[in-house]
XYZ file of C-alpha atoms in Angstrom:
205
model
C -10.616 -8.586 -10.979
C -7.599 -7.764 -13.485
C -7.992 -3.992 -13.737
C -9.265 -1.981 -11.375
C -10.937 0.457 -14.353
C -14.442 -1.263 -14.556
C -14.738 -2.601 -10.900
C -17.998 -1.843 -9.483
C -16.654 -0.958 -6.083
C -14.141 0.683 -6.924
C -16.250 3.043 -9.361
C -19.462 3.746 -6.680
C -16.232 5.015 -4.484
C -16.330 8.834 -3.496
C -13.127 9.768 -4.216
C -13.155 12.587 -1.427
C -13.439 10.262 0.922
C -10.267 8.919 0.611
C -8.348 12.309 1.304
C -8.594 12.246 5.461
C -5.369 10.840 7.288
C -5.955 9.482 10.434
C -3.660 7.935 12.902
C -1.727 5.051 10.811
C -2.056 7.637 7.383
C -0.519 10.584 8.796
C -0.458 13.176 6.117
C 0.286 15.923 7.958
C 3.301 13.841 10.107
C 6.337 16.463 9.711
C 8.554 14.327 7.758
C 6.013 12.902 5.494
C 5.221 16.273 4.316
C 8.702 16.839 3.989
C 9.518 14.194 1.755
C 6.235 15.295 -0.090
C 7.272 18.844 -0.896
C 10.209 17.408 -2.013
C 9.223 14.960 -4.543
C 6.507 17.635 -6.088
C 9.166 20.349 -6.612
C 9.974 17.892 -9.165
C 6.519 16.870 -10.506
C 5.048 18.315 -12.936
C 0.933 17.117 -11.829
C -0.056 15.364 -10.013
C 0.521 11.720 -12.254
C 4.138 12.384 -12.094
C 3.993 13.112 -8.457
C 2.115 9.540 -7.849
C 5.094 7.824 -9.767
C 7.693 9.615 -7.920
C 5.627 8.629 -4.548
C 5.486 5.495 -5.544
C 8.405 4.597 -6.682
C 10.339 6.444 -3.492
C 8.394 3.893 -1.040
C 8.846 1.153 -3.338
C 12.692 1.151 -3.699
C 13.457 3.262 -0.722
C 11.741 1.656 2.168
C 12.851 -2.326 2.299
C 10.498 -4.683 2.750
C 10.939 -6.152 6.402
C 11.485 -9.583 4.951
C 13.808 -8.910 1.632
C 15.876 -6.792 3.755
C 15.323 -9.253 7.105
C 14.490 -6.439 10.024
C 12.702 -7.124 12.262
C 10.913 -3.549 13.565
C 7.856 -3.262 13.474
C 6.539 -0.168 11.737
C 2.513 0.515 11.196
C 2.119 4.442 10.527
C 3.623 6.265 7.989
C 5.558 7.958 10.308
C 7.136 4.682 11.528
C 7.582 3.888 8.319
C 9.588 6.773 7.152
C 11.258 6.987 10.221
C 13.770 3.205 9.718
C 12.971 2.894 6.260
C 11.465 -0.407 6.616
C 8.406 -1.918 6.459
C 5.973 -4.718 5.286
C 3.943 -4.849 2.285
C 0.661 -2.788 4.502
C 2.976 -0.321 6.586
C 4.648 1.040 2.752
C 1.384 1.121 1.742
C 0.081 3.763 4.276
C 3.246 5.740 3.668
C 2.666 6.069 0.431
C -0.963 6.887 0.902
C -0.176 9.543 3.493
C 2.412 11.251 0.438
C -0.561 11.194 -1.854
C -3.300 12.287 0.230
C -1.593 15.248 1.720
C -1.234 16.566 -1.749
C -4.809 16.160 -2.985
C -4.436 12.900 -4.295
C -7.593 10.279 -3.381
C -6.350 7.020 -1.999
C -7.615 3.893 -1.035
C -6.007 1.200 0.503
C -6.664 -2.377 -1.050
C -5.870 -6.106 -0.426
C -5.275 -9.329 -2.171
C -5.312 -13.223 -0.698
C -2.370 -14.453 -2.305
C -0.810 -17.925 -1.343
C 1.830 -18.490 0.491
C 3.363 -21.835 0.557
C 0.871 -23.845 1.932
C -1.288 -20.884 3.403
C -3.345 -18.153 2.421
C -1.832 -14.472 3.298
C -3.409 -10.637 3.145
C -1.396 -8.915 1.094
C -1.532 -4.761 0.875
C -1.769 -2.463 -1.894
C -3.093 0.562 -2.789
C -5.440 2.442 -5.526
C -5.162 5.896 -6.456
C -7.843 8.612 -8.695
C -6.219 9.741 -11.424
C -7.442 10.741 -14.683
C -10.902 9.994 -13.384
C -10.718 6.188 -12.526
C -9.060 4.037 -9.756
C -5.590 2.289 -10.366
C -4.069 -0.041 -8.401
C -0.586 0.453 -7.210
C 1.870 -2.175 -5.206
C 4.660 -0.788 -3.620
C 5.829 -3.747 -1.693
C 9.445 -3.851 -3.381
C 10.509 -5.199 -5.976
C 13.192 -8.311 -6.585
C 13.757 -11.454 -8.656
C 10.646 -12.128 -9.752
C 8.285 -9.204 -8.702
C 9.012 -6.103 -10.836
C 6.016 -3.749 -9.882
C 5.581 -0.646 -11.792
C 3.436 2.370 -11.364
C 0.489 2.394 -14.380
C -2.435 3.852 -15.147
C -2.831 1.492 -17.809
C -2.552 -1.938 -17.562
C -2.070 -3.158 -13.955
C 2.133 -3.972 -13.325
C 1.282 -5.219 -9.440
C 3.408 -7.642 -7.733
C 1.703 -10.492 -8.027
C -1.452 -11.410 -10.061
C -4.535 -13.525 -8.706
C -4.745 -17.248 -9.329
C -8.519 -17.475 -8.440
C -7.954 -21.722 -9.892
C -5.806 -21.878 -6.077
C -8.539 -19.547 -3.774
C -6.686 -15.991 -4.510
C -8.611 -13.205 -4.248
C -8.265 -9.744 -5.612
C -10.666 -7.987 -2.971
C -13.009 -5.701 -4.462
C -13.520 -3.435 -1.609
C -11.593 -0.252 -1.214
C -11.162 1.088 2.112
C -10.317 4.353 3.788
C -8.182 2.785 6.819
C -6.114 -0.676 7.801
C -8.432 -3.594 7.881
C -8.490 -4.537 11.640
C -6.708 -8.002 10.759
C -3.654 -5.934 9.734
C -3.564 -3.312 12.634
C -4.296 -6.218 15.380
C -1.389 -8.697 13.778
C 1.051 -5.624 13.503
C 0.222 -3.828 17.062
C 0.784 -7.712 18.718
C 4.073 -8.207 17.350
C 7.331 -7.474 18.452
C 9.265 -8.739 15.768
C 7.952 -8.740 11.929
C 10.107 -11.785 10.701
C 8.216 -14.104 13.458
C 5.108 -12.754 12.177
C 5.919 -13.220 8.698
C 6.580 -17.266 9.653
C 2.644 -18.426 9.964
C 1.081 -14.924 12.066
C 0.243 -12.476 8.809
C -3.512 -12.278 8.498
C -4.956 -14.794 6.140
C -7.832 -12.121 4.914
C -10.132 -9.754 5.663
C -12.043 -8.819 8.664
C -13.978 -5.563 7.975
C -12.469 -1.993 8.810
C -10.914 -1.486 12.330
């Protein structure tokens, strides 16, 4: 898909509709509209208030498996709460810090290989400047250095479609059910991460 800009999907997508928090996006969560308030006294609009979102989740919360924890966290709540989280749970933080100040949000995925599997992995896009731009916050470390852009894409990873990866087109408002089942069954997120992440999509819970 490269950029987002141009995608079909992504383009015929209201951007209103991705401004409602529900119970894994928690906008209006207490200490997620702390931490909001906090980073916008700072921001000048609302671009600079994406990158400071961004990068807050991005360096701030670990990812469970860098940073070997083994909680499992889901909501943004949860999230915020230990400070940890995998690739999909610092995703919905960081969508629950830009919806709940006016910012649309989508969440997004990618089938990215693992080894000798095929894993989901979770992003998000955000509307700015009257287009949809992907955004990874999974962490960054020797060899991922993610950056927030409205330009070119700086994700994570890119797409090797010669190996089966997938840069998913659709955008959606909640979890995909594959993540929220996988992450609700587990008890610890390093046992998951060893052959139990979802392999791709299923449709919206």
């Amino acid at each position: 898909m490269g950029s987002v800009s141009g995608s079909p999907a992504f383009e015929t997508a209201r951007p209103a509709a991705f401004l409602e928090e529900d119970e894994f996006i928690q906008c209006s969560e207490p200490a997620v509209r702390s931490l909001a308030r906090q980073l916008r006294r700072s921001a000048v609009d609302d671009v600079t208030y994406a990158k400071a979102a961004f990068e807050w989740v991005r360096d701030q919360v670990g990812h469970s498996w860098d940073v070997a924890d083994p909680r499992v966290t889901l909501t943004a709540g949860e999230v915020l709460e230990h400070r940890v989280g995998l690739c999909y749970a610092k995703s919905h933080l960081l969508a629950a810090l830009l919806r709940g100040e006016g910012i649309p949000t989508g969440l997004c995925y990618q089938r990215l290989v693992d080894g000798a599997r095929f894993v989901l992995h979770g992003l998000v896009a955000v509307h700015l400047r009257g287009d949809w731009h992907r955004q990874d916050a999974r962490g960054n470390k020797e060899g991922v250095d993610a950056q927030f852009s409205l330009a070119a894409e700086k994700l994570a990873w890119p797409v090797d479609e010669s190996v089966g990866e997938i840069d998913y087109p659709q955008l959606f408002a909640s979890p995909v059910r594959s993540v929220v089942d996988a992450l609700r069954a587990a008890t610890d997120v390093l046992a998951l991460c060893d052959g139990g992440l979802p392999t791709g999509l299923d449709g919206p819970r």
